[in-house]
Coordinates of C-alpha atoms in Angstrom, one line a residue:
Chain U
M167 CA -51.8 -23.0 -29.0
S168 CA -53.1 -22.6 -25.4
H169 CA -55.7 -19.4 -24.5
R170 CA -53.1 -17.4 -22.9
D171 CA -50.7 -17.7 -26.0
F172 CA -53.4 -16.6 -28.5
R173 CA -53.6 -13.6 -26.7
Q174 CA -50.4 -12.7 -26.3
L175 CA -50.4 -13.2 -30.2
M176 CA -53.6 -10.9 -30.7
N177 CA -52.0 -8.3 -28.2
S178 CA -49.1 -8.2 -30.3
V179 CA -50.4 -7.8 -33.6
R180 CA -52.5 -5.0 -32.2
K181 CA -49.1 -3.4 -31.1
T182 CA -47.7 -3.8 -34.2
E183 CA -50.8 -2.3 -36.1
R184 CA -51.1 0.8 -33.9
S185 CA -47.3 1.6 -34.6
V186 CA -47.7 1.9 -38.2
I187 CA -47.3 5.2 -39.7
P188 CA -48.2 6.2 -43.5
D189 CA -45.7 7.7 -45.4
P190 CA -46.0 11.4 -44.9
S191 CA -45.4 12.3 -48.3
W192 CA -48.0 9.8 -49.9
V193 CA -50.6 10.9 -46.8
A194 CA -50.0 15.2 -48.5
Q195 CA -49.6 13.6 -52.1
N196 CA -52.7 11.9 -51.8
R197 CA -54.5 14.6 -50.0
I198 CA -53.8 17.0 -53.1
R199 CA -55.2 14.4 -55.5
L200 CA -58.0 13.4 -53.5
L201 CA -59.4 17.2 -53.0
S202 CA -58.6 18.2 -56.5
H203 CA -61.1 14.9 -57.4
A204 CA -63.5 16.3 -54.9
S205 CA -63.3 20.1 -56.4
S206 CA -63.9 18.6 -60.2
N207 CA -66.7 16.8 -59.1
M208 CA -68.6 19.4 -56.8
P209 CA -72.2 19.5 -56.9
K210 CA -72.8 22.9 -59.0
E211 CA -76.4 23.7 -57.6
V212 CA -76.8 24.9 -53.9
S213 CA -79.4 22.3 -52.0
A214 CA -83.1 23.3 -53.0
V215 CA -83.8 24.4 -49.2
R216 CA -80.7 27.3 -49.0
S217 CA -81.9 28.9 -52.2
S218 CA -85.8 29.2 -51.0
A219 CA -85.0 30.4 -47.6
A220 CA -82.5 32.9 -49.3
E221 CA -85.7 34.2 -51.3
I222 CA -88.1 34.1 -48.4
F223 CA -85.1 36.2 -46.5
K224 CA -84.7 38.7 -49.2
G225 CA -88.4 39.3 -49.5
F226 CA -89.1 39.9 -46.0
V227 CA -86.1 41.5 -44.8
P228 CA -86.0 44.9 -45.8
T229 CA -82.4 45.6 -47.5
Q230 CA -81.9 48.9 -46.1
L231 CA -82.2 48.5 -42.7
F232 CA -80.0 44.9 -42.8
Y233 CA -77.1 47.6 -43.8
W234 CA -77.4 49.5 -40.9
M235 CA -78.2 46.6 -38.5
R236 CA -75.5 44.8 -40.2
R237 CA -72.0 46.3 -38.2
P238 CA -73.3 46.3 -35.0
A239 CA -74.7 43.0 -35.3
M240 CA -71.8 41.1 -36.5
A241 CA -69.1 43.2 -34.0
F242 CA -71.4 41.8 -31.3
L243 CA -71.2 38.3 -33.2
Y244 CA -67.4 38.6 -33.8
L245 CA -67.0 39.2 -29.9
F246 CA -69.3 36.4 -28.5
A247 CA -67.5 34.0 -31.2
I248 CA -64.1 34.9 -29.7
M249 CA -65.9 34.2 -26.3
L250 CA -67.3 31.3 -27.2
G251 CA -64.9 30.1 -29.8
G252 CA -61.5 30.4 -26.6
S253 CA -64.0 27.6 -24.9
F254 CA -65.0 25.7 -27.7
A255 CA -61.2 25.1 -27.9
S256 CA -60.2 24.6 -24.9
V257 CA -63.1 22.0 -24.6
S258 CA -62.4 20.3 -27.8
A259 CA -59.1 20.4 -26.9
S260 CA -59.3 19.1 -24.0
E261 CA -61.5 15.7 -24.9
R262 CA -58.3 14.4 -25.7
S263 CA -56.3 15.4 -22.8
L264 CA -55.2 12.2 -20.7
P265 CA -54.5 12.1 -16.9
G266 CA -51.6 14.4 -15.8
D267 CA -52.2 16.3 -19.5
F268 CA -52.9 20.4 -18.4
L269 CA -56.5 20.7 -19.8
Y270 CA -57.3 17.1 -18.3
P271 CA -59.4 18.8 -15.4
V272 CA -60.9 20.6 -18.0
K273 CA -62.1 17.7 -19.8
L274 CA -63.4 16.2 -16.2
A275 CA -65.1 19.6 -15.1
T276 CA -67.3 19.3 -19.0
E277 CA -68.1 16.1 -17.8
Q278 CA -69.0 17.0 -14.5
T279 CA -70.9 20.0 -15.9
R280 CA -72.8 18.6 -18.5
F281 CA -74.1 15.4 -15.6
A282 CA -75.0 18.5 -13.6
L283 CA -77.4 20.5 -16.1
T284 CA -78.5 17.1 -17.4
G285 CA -82.1 16.8 -15.5
D286 CA -83.7 13.1 -16.8
S287 CA -82.2 10.3 -14.4
S288 CA -82.0 7.8 -17.6
E289 CA -79.9 10.3 -19.6
K290 CA -77.4 11.2 -16.4
L291 CA -77.1 7.4 -16.6
R292 CA -76.0 7.1 -20.2
L293 CA -73.6 10.3 -19.4
K294 CA -72.3 8.5 -16.7
T295 CA -71.6 5.1 -19.0
E296 CA -70.0 7.4 -21.4
S297 CA -67.5 8.9 -18.6
V298 CA -66.7 5.1 -17.7
Q299 CA -65.6 4.3 -21.4
R300 CA -63.4 7.7 -21.6
R301 CA -61.6 6.2 -18.3
V302 CA -61.0 3.1 -20.0
D303 CA -59.7 4.8 -23.0
E304 CA -57.5 6.9 -21.2
I305 CA -56.2 3.8 -19.6
R306 CA -55.2 2.3 -22.8
Q307 CA -54.2 5.4 -23.9
V308 CA -51.5 5.8 -21.3
A309 CA -50.6 2.5 -21.1
T310 CA -49.9 1.8 -25.1
Q311 CA -47.9 4.8 -25.8
P312 CA -44.9 6.1 -24.7
M313 CA -44.7 8.6 -22.1
E314 CA -43.6 9.9 -18.8
H315 CA -45.1 9.3 -15.2
K316 CA -47.1 6.3 -16.8
Q317 CA -47.8 4.8 -13.5
E318 CA -48.9 8.2 -11.8
R319 CA -51.5 8.7 -14.7
I320 CA -52.7 4.9 -14.8
K321 CA -53.4 5.3 -11.1
A322 CA -55.3 8.4 -11.4
A323 CA -57.5 7.0 -14.5
A324 CA -58.2 3.8 -12.6
E325 CA -59.3 6.2 -9.4
N326 CA -61.5 8.2 -11.6
L327 CA -62.9 4.9 -13.1
K328 CA -64.1 3.4 -9.9
R329 CA -65.3 6.8 -8.6
D330 CA -67.2 6.6 -12.2
L331 CA -68.6 3.3 -12.0
Y332 CA -69.6 3.9 -8.1
S333 CA -71.7 6.5 -9.7
A334 CA -73.1 4.8 -11.9
K335 CA -74.7 2.3 -9.5
Q336 CA -75.9 4.9 -7.6
Q337 CA -77.7 6.4 -10.8
L338 CA -79.3 2.9 -11.3
T339 CA -80.8 3.4 -8.2
D340 CA -81.7 6.9 -8.9
V341 CA -83.3 5.7 -12.3
S342 CA -85.2 2.8 -10.1
A343 CA -86.6 5.0 -8.1
G344 CA -88.1 7.7 -10.2
T345 CA -88.7 6.1 -13.6
S346 CA -91.0 3.5 -15.3
P347 CA -90.3 -0.3 -15.2
K348 CA -88.7 -0.6 -18.8
A349 CA -86.9 2.9 -18.6
T350 CA -85.2 1.1 -15.2
L351 CA -84.7 -2.0 -17.5
E352 CA -83.4 -0.3 -20.2
A353 CA -80.8 1.8 -18.3
A354 CA -79.8 -1.5 -15.8
K355 CA -78.6 -3.2 -19.6
L356 CA -76.6 -0.5 -20.6
L357 CA -74.9 -0.4 -17.0
D358 CA -74.4 -4.3 -17.7
E359 CA -73.4 -4.0 -21.3
Q360 CA -70.6 -1.1 -20.4
S361 CA -69.5 -2.7 -17.0
S362 CA -68.8 -5.9 -19.2
A363 CA -67.1 -3.7 -21.9
V364 CA -65.0 -2.1 -18.8
V365 CA -64.1 -5.6 -18.0
Q366 CA -63.2 -6.3 -21.5
G367 CA -61.1 -3.5 -22.0
L368 CA -59.2 -3.3 -19.2
Q369 CA -58.4 -7.1 -19.6
E370 CA -57.3 -6.6 -22.9
V371 CA -54.5 -3.8 -21.8
K372 CA -53.4 -5.8 -18.4
E373 CA -50.0 -6.6 -20.0
S374 CA -49.1 -3.2 -21.0
I375 CA -50.0 -1.9 -17.5
P376 CA -46.9 -0.9 -15.2
A377 CA -46.5 -3.1 -11.9
G378 CA -47.0 -0.4 -9.6
S379 CA -50.4 0.5 -11.6
K380 CA -51.9 -3.2 -11.9
A381 CA -53.2 -3.5 -8.4
I382 CA -55.5 -0.1 -8.5
V383 CA -56.9 -1.3 -11.8
T384 CA -57.7 -4.8 -10.5
E385 CA -59.8 -3.0 -8.1
A386 CA -61.3 -0.8 -10.8
E387 CA -62.3 -4.2 -12.6
S388 CA -63.6 -5.3 -9.4
A389 CA -65.8 -2.2 -9.1
A390 CA -66.7 -2.9 -13.1
V391 CA -68.1 -6.5 -11.5
S392 CA -69.5 -5.4 -9.2
T393 CA -71.6 -2.7 -10.8
G394 CA -72.3 -5.2 -13.9
V395 CA -73.6 -7.7 -11.3
K396 CA -75.9 -5.4 -9.7
A397 CA -77.2 -4.3 -13.3
V398 CA -77.5 -8.1 -14.0
T399 CA -79.8 -8.2 -10.7
V400 CA -82.3 -5.4 -11.8
L401 CA -82.6 -7.7 -15.1
I402 CA -83.0 -11.1 -13.3
G403 CA -85.4 -9.5 -11.1
S404 CA -87.6 -8.4 -13.8
K405 CA -86.8 -11.6 -16.4
D406 CA -90.6 -13.1 -16.5
T407 CA -92.0 -9.5 -16.8
P408 CA -93.9 -8.5 -20.1
E409 CA -91.6 -5.0 -19.9
G410 CA -88.3 -7.4 -19.1
A411 CA -89.1 -9.9 -21.9
E412 CA -89.1 -6.7 -24.3
V413 CA -85.9 -5.1 -23.0
I414 CA -83.6 -8.3 -23.2
S415 CA -84.4 -11.6 -24.3
A416 CA -83.9 -14.9 -21.8
D417 CA -80.9 -15.7 -24.1
E418 CA -79.1 -12.6 -24.2
L419 CA -79.6 -12.3 -20.0
K420 CA -78.3 -16.1 -19.6
L421 CA -75.1 -14.8 -22.4
S422 CA -74.3 -12.1 -20.0
I423 CA -74.4 -14.1 -16.8
E424 CA -72.0 -16.1 -18.6
G425 CA -69.9 -14.0 -19.8
K426 CA -69.4 -12.8 -16.2
V427 CA -68.7 -16.4 -15.1
L428 CA -66.1 -16.3 -18.0
A429 CA -64.5 -13.2 -16.9
L430 CA -64.4 -14.4 -13.2
E431 CA -62.8 -17.6 -13.8
N432 CA -60.3 -15.9 -15.7
K433 CA -59.5 -13.3 -12.6
I434 CA -59.1 -16.8 -10.5
Q435 CA -57.1 -18.4 -12.9
E436 CA -54.6 -15.3 -13.3
T437 CA -54.8 -15.1 -9.1
S438 CA -53.6 -18.8 -9.0
E439 CA -51.1 -18.6 -11.4
K440 CA -49.5 -15.2 -9.9
L441 CA -49.8 -16.9 -6.2
R442 CA -47.9 -20.1 -7.8
L443 CA -45.2 -17.7 -9.3
S444 CA -45.1 -16.3 -6.6
T445 CA -44.5 -19.2 -4.1
T446 CA -42.1 -21.4 -6.2
S447 CA -39.9 -18.1 -7.2
S448 CA -39.3 -16.6 -3.5
T449 CA -37.4 -18.0 -0.6
I450 CA -37.5 -17.5 3.0
S451 CA -34.2 -16.5 4.3
A452 CA -33.5 -19.5 6.7
T453 CA -31.2 -17.6 8.6
S454 CA -34.0 -14.6 9.0
T455 CA -33.8 -13.2 13.0
V456 CA -37.2 -12.2 12.5
P457 CA -39.5 -15.3 12.8
A458 CA -42.8 -12.8 13.1
L459 CA -42.3 -11.7 9.8
M460 CA -41.6 -15.4 8.8
S461 CA -45.3 -16.4 9.6
S462 CA -46.5 -13.4 8.6
S463 CA -45.7 -14.0 5.2
T464 CA -46.6 -17.8 5.3
A465 CA -49.8 -17.0 6.9
S466 CA -50.2 -14.0 3.8
F467 CA -49.9 -16.9 1.6
A468 CA -52.5 -19.0 3.6
S469 CA -54.8 -16.5 3.3
T470 CA -54.5 -15.7 -0.4
T471 CA -55.2 -19.5 -1.0
A472 CA -58.3 -19.6 1.4
S473 CA -59.9 -16.3 -0.7
I474 CA -59.3 -18.3 -4.1
A475 CA -60.7 -21.4 -2.6
V476 CA -64.0 -19.1 -1.8
A477 CA -64.1 -17.6 -4.9
N478 CA -64.1 -20.8 -6.7
A479 CA -66.3 -22.8 -4.7
A480 CA -69.0 -19.2 -5.2
L481 CA -68.4 -19.5 -9.0
T482 CA -69.2 -23.3 -8.6
E483 CA -72.2 -22.7 -7.0
A484 CA -73.2 -19.9 -9.5
K485 CA -72.9 -22.2 -12.9
V486 CA -75.2 -25.0 -10.8
F487 CA -77.5 -22.1 -10.2
I488 CA -77.5 -20.7 -13.9
Q489 CA -77.8 -24.8 -15.0
E490 CA -81.4 -25.3 -12.6
N491 CA -82.3 -21.7 -14.2
K492 CA -82.5 -20.2 -10.7
L493 CA -80.7 -16.9 -12.0
E494 CA -82.2 -15.0 -9.3
L495 CA -79.6 -16.6 -6.4
V496 CA -76.6 -15.9 -9.1
P497 CA -76.0 -12.6 -8.6
N498 CA -74.6 -13.1 -4.7
K499 CA -72.4 -16.1 -5.7
L500 CA -70.8 -13.8 -8.5
L501 CA -70.1 -10.9 -5.7
E502 CA -68.8 -13.8 -3.8
A503 CA -66.3 -14.5 -5.8
A504 CA -65.5 -11.1 -7.2
Q505 CA -64.8 -10.5 -3.7
G506 CA -62.9 -13.9 -2.9
T507 CA -60.3 -12.4 -6.1
A508 CA -60.0 -9.2 -4.7
D509 CA -59.2 -10.2 -1.3
A510 CA -56.3 -12.4 -2.8
N511 CA -54.9 -9.8 -5.3
L512 CA -54.9 -7.3 -1.8
V513 CA -53.3 -9.5 0.4
M514 CA -50.7 -10.9 -2.3
S515 CA -49.9 -7.1 -3.5
S516 CA -49.2 -6.4 0.3
V517 CA -46.9 -9.3 0.4
S518 CA -45.0 -8.6 -2.7
S519 CA -44.3 -5.0 -1.0
S520 CA -43.1 -6.1 1.8
P521 CA -39.4 -5.5 2.2
A522 CA -37.6 -7.5 4.8
I523 CA -39.4 -10.5 4.9
I524 CA -37.9 -12.5 1.8
S525 CA -34.1 -12.3 1.1
G526 CA -31.5 -14.4 -1.1
S527 CA -33.0 -15.0 -4.8
A528 CA -36.5 -13.7 -3.8
S529 CA -38.6 -12.4 -6.6
T530 CA -42.1 -11.3 -6.8
T531 CA -44.0 -11.7 -10.5
S532 CA -47.0 -9.4 -9.4
G533 CA -44.6 -6.4 -8.2
A534 CA -47.7 -4.7 -7.1
V535 CA -47.4 -2.1 -4.6
A536 CA -49.6 -1.7 -1.6
P537 CA -53.3 -0.3 -3.3
T538 CA -54.1 3.2 -3.2
S539 CA -56.9 4.8 -1.0
S540 CA -60.2 4.9 -3.0
T541 CA -60.4 8.7 -2.8
P542 CA -61.8 10.1 -6.3
V543 CA -59.4 11.9 -8.0
T544 CA -60.4 15.0 -9.8
S545 CA -56.8 16.1 -11.0
V546 CA -53.8 14.9 -11.2
S547 CA -50.8 16.5 -10.3
V548 CA -47.7 15.1 -12.1
P549 CA -45.5 17.8 -14.2
T550 CA -47.1 19.3 -17.3
S551 CA -43.9 19.1 -19.3
T552 CA -44.4 15.8 -20.4
T553 CA -43.1 14.5 -23.9
E554 CA -46.0 12.9 -25.6
T555 CA -46.2 10.8 -28.4
S556 CA -49.7 11.1 -29.9
P557 CA -50.4 9.0 -32.7
P558 CA -50.5 10.3 -36.3
Chain B
M117 CA -68.0 15.1 -30.1
N118 CA -66.0 13.9 -32.1
Q119 CA -69.1 12.7 -34.6
L120 CA -70.2 16.2 -34.1
L121 CA -67.0 17.9 -35.5
D122 CA -67.5 15.0 -38.2
H123 CA -71.2 16.1 -38.8
Y124 CA -70.0 19.8 -38.9
Q125 CA -67.7 18.9 -41.6
L126 CA -69.9 17.2 -43.6
F127 CA -72.7 20.1 -43.3
L128 CA -69.7 22.8 -44.6
L129 CA -69.1 20.3 -47.5
R130 CA -72.9 20.0 -48.6
S131 CA -74.3 23.8 -47.6
K132 CA -70.7 25.7 -48.6
R133 CA -69.1 22.7 -51.2
D134 CA -66.1 23.6 -49.6
P135 CA -63.5 20.8 -50.3
E136 CA -61.4 21.8 -47.8
A137 CA -63.7 20.6 -45.3
F138 CA -63.2 17.0 -46.9
G139 CA -59.5 17.5 -46.3
H140 CA -60.1 17.9 -42.4
I141 CA -61.8 14.5 -42.6
Y142 CA -58.9 13.0 -44.8
D143 CA -56.7 14.5 -42.1
K144 CA -58.6 12.7 -39.3
Y145 CA -58.6 9.3 -40.3
V146 CA -55.9 8.7 -43.0
A147 CA -53.6 6.9 -40.4
Q148 CA -56.2 4.9 -39.0
I149 CA -57.7 3.3 -42.0
Y150 CA -53.9 2.7 -43.3
R151 CA -53.1 0.9 -40.3
F152 CA -56.6 -1.3 -40.4
V153 CA -55.3 -2.3 -43.8
Y154 CA -51.8 -2.8 -43.3
L155 CA -51.2 -5.7 -42.0
K156 CA -54.1 -7.2 -43.8
L157 CA -52.8 -6.4 -47.3
P158 CA -49.6 -8.1 -49.0
S159 CA -47.8 -4.6 -49.4
K160 CA -47.6 -0.9 -48.6
E161 CA -48.5 -0.1 -51.8
A162 CA -51.7 -2.0 -51.4
A163 CA -52.5 -0.6 -48.4
Q164 CA -52.2 2.9 -50.1
D165 CA -54.5 2.4 -52.9
V166 CA -57.2 0.6 -51.0
T167 CA -56.9 3.7 -48.2
S168 CA -56.9 6.4 -51.3
E169 CA -60.2 4.1 -52.4
A170 CA -61.8 3.9 -49.5
F171 CA -62.0 7.8 -49.0
L172 CA -62.8 7.9 -52.5
R173 CA -65.9 5.9 -52.0
L174 CA -66.6 7.9 -48.8
W175 CA -66.6 11.0 -51.1
Q176 CA -68.9 9.1 -53.3
Y177 CA -71.4 8.7 -50.2
V178 CA -71.3 12.2 -50.0
L179 CA -71.7 13.0 -53.4
E180 CA -75.1 11.0 -53.4
G181 CA -76.4 12.5 -49.9
S182 CA -76.5 9.1 -48.3
E183 CA -76.7 9.7 -44.4
I184 CA -73.7 9.3 -42.9
R185 CA -74.2 8.9 -38.8
N186 CA -71.1 7.4 -38.3
V187 CA -68.1 8.9 -40.3
R188 CA -65.1 6.5 -39.3
A189 CA -67.2 3.7 -38.3
L190 CA -68.4 3.6 -42.2
L191 CA -64.8 4.6 -43.5
Y192 CA -63.9 1.2 -41.5
R193 CA -66.8 -0.7 -43.5
I194 CA -65.6 0.7 -46.6
A195 CA -61.8 -0.7 -46.1
R196 CA -62.7 -3.9 -45.0
N197 CA -65.1 -4.4 -47.9
L198 CA -61.9 -3.3 -50.3
V199 CA -59.6 -5.5 -48.5
A200 CA -62.3 -8.2 -49.3
D201 CA -62.8 -7.2 -52.5
Y202 CA -58.8 -6.9 -53.1
Y203 CA -58.1 -10.8 -52.7
R204 CA -61.2 -11.4 -54.6
K205 CA -60.0 -10.1 -57.7
A206 CA -58.9 -13.0 -60.3
E207 CA -54.9 -11.4 -60.4
V208 CA -54.2 -11.4 -57.2
S209 CA -53.9 -15.2 -55.9
V210 CA -51.7 -14.7 -52.9
P211 CA -53.9 -15.8 -49.9
L212 CA -53.3 -13.4 -46.5
E213 CA -51.3 -16.8 -44.7
E214 CA -48.3 -16.2 -47.5
T215 CA -48.6 -12.4 -47.8
V216 CA -45.0 -12.6 -45.7
T217 CA -42.4 -10.3 -47.8
F218 CA -39.0 -9.8 -47.3
E219 CA -38.8 -6.0 -49.5
A220 CA -35.7 -4.0 -48.4
D221 CA -37.9 -0.6 -48.7
S222 CA -41.2 -1.9 -47.6
T223 CA -41.1 0.3 -44.5
S224 CA -43.6 3.3 -44.3
T225 CA -42.0 5.9 -42.6
I226 CA -38.4 6.8 -41.3
S227 CA -38.8 8.3 -37.6
T228 CA -36.9 9.7 -35.3
G229 CA -36.4 8.1 -32.0
Q230 CA -38.2 5.0 -32.7
L231 CA -37.4 1.8 -34.2
S232 CA -35.0 2.1 -37.4
D233 CA -36.4 1.0 -40.8
H234 CA -35.0 -2.7 -40.4
G235 CA -36.4 -3.0 -37.0
R236 CA -39.8 -1.7 -38.1
Q237 CA -39.7 -4.1 -41.1
H238 CA -39.0 -6.9 -39.1
S239 CA -41.4 -6.4 -36.5
E240 CA -44.1 -6.2 -39.4
I241 CA -42.9 -9.0 -40.8
E242 CA -43.6 -11.1 -37.6
S243 CA -46.8 -9.3 -37.2
K244 CA -47.8 -10.6 -40.6
A245 CA -46.5 -13.8 -39.7
E246 CA -48.2 -13.9 -36.5
L247 CA -51.6 -12.6 -37.8
S248 CA -51.7 -15.3 -40.2
L249 CA -51.3 -17.8 -37.4
I250 CA -54.5 -16.2 -35.9
L251 CA -56.6 -16.5 -38.9
E252 CA -55.4 -20.3 -39.2
R253 CA -57.1 -20.2 -36.1
V254 CA -60.4 -18.2 -35.7
A255 CA -60.7 -19.7 -39.5
R256 CA -62.8 -22.2 -37.7
L257 CA -64.8 -20.1 -36.3
K258 CA -68.1 -19.0 -37.7
E259 CA -67.7 -15.8 -39.8
D260 CA -69.4 -13.5 -37.6
Y261 CA -67.7 -14.5 -34.5
R262 CA -64.8 -14.1 -36.8
D263 CA -65.3 -10.7 -38.1
V264 CA -66.6 -9.6 -34.2
L265 CA -63.2 -10.9 -32.3
L266 CA -60.7 -9.6 -35.1
L267 CA -62.5 -6.2 -35.4
R268 CA -62.0 -6.0 -31.5
L269 CA -59.2 -7.8 -30.6
I270 CA -57.0 -6.8 -33.0
D271 CA -58.4 -3.4 -34.7
G272 CA -59.2 -2.5 -31.4
L273 CA -62.9 -0.9 -32.4
G274 CA -65.9 0.1 -30.1
F275 CA -68.9 -2.5 -30.2
K276 CA -70.9 1.0 -31.3
D277 CA -68.3 0.6 -34.1
I278 CA -68.5 -2.9 -35.0
A279 CA -72.1 -2.7 -35.2
T280 CA -72.0 -0.2 -38.0
V281 CA -69.1 -2.4 -39.9
L282 CA -71.1 -5.0 -39.9
E283 CA -74.7 -3.0 -40.0
K284 CA -75.7 -5.4 -36.8
T285 CA -77.1 -3.6 -33.8
P286 CA -74.5 -2.9 -30.5
G287 CA -76.4 -5.6 -28.5
H288 CA -75.6 -8.2 -31.4
V289 CA -72.4 -7.8 -31.5
R290 CA -71.6 -7.9 -27.7
V291 CA -73.6 -11.1 -27.7
I292 CA -71.6 -12.4 -30.8
Y293 CA -68.6 -11.3 -29.0
H294 CA -69.3 -13.0 -25.8
R295 CA -70.0 -16.1 -27.6
A296 CA -67.2 -16.0 -29.7
L297 CA -64.8 -15.9 -26.8
K298 CA -66.4 -18.7 -25.8
A299 CA -66.0 -20.8 -29.1
L300 CA -62.5 -20.0 -29.2
D301 CA -62.1 -21.4 -25.9
Q302 CA -63.3 -24.7 -26.9
L303 CA -61.3 -24.7 -30.3

């Protein structure tokens, strides 16, 4: 069984697992049984701390005074609770919202507020990595659940992911400038782990993503690779220092680098496969009256092939440097490989979206549209009356 | 935020002795745990039993006053151990590879607008067969590698949750995951 077949098998099982819904009547009956068991087994005594606090309260606060203060104090508390409860309810409801949902801007605003109110740069980086993870989860949820305007939603989530990755990269620079070497290395390690998780997460949902949003998701993947490489560069720079050894072992560092090489290898393989399929299935009409367009298509395929060759060469050099333990030379090669792959995908996307070049029995298997702009998206303008099917 | 809400429910349970708080935790996670165990067990009834038992064991943890940092991950850990126990019991001799059944009423629900019962049963049977192929392939890997791969790629758990389930650190889990993928490629 090939690696690809195995992955498809895994995805298929996971899809089915996610669609399993327990019998509602069993769920309800089981709940009653469980709660009845819980009630009958509930400990009788209140916790010791609470009872002594009650004794202390009774001893020090005059009961009369408490009685007269109680009503206005409670009125104020009720009012405060209603105000806070409303916003709290919105915030907690928005946590589950997805791009295109009514409360999604609230979710983003909450993240941005939390970020803005945090002073510590390491803490800011940690918040950013959490945002990045949320974007990936959003893409996963939109890709794997039936809903309307999937393509636009995924595009919005991917744009936000790119923005958050860029911001995380900037945040690492701030941490490096303002904190101790150990804190910088811990931040770099966190960012490295998170960016690997992003690449992995996006790979896992690739097949569920509509063709029209694959290009932007590929861009987001490239952004994650680039962020991971930046983080690894910081770690490599300090690998021989005592702080470096404390934060990440040589083995872990090498594994992280090898993980990136593996991810890039898969990407290059995927891109080569896409190119091979689009070359064999497309036919250029012999009777085309636009020779310039024909040669443009040929030039594009040649350009893609060249970009893939550059990526392959860079990755091969990276592997040699890893074997020779010249780790400080590796990040640039990884970036070169990532750039080559991204360029190849970009050219293939623009070729497949050109209408008049290819005729006859042509079909493009990538089906990708031209990449969207990289302007950050803070709100999504899709109709809010979508039909969502939330998992139970 | 999710964990905060869970901790709040635990607080209500322990300080207010409100069983309804446990009900909220149940409502939140019952479907996830059921889903987690369903394809790993031979029948719907077994999945229901294991799911119930998982929540009873969680209740036990609460009663004992044990520290619970991550309710969700703890439930997954309990469920996973219960699935392993299920197959260890003497009276259950059916290995997972042979758990494909053809009961006509083995579906879990009837939902409008989705696969018919027959269609759902067919896809679940297929998935059980596919799962057994996957298990056959990963059986050659080390136990740690196998566990992390399946929890990540099939059950879709995050590294932090996997770390809690397997009682390791998230960093260690990531390293295992990368190594497992590499080992899988070499099989």
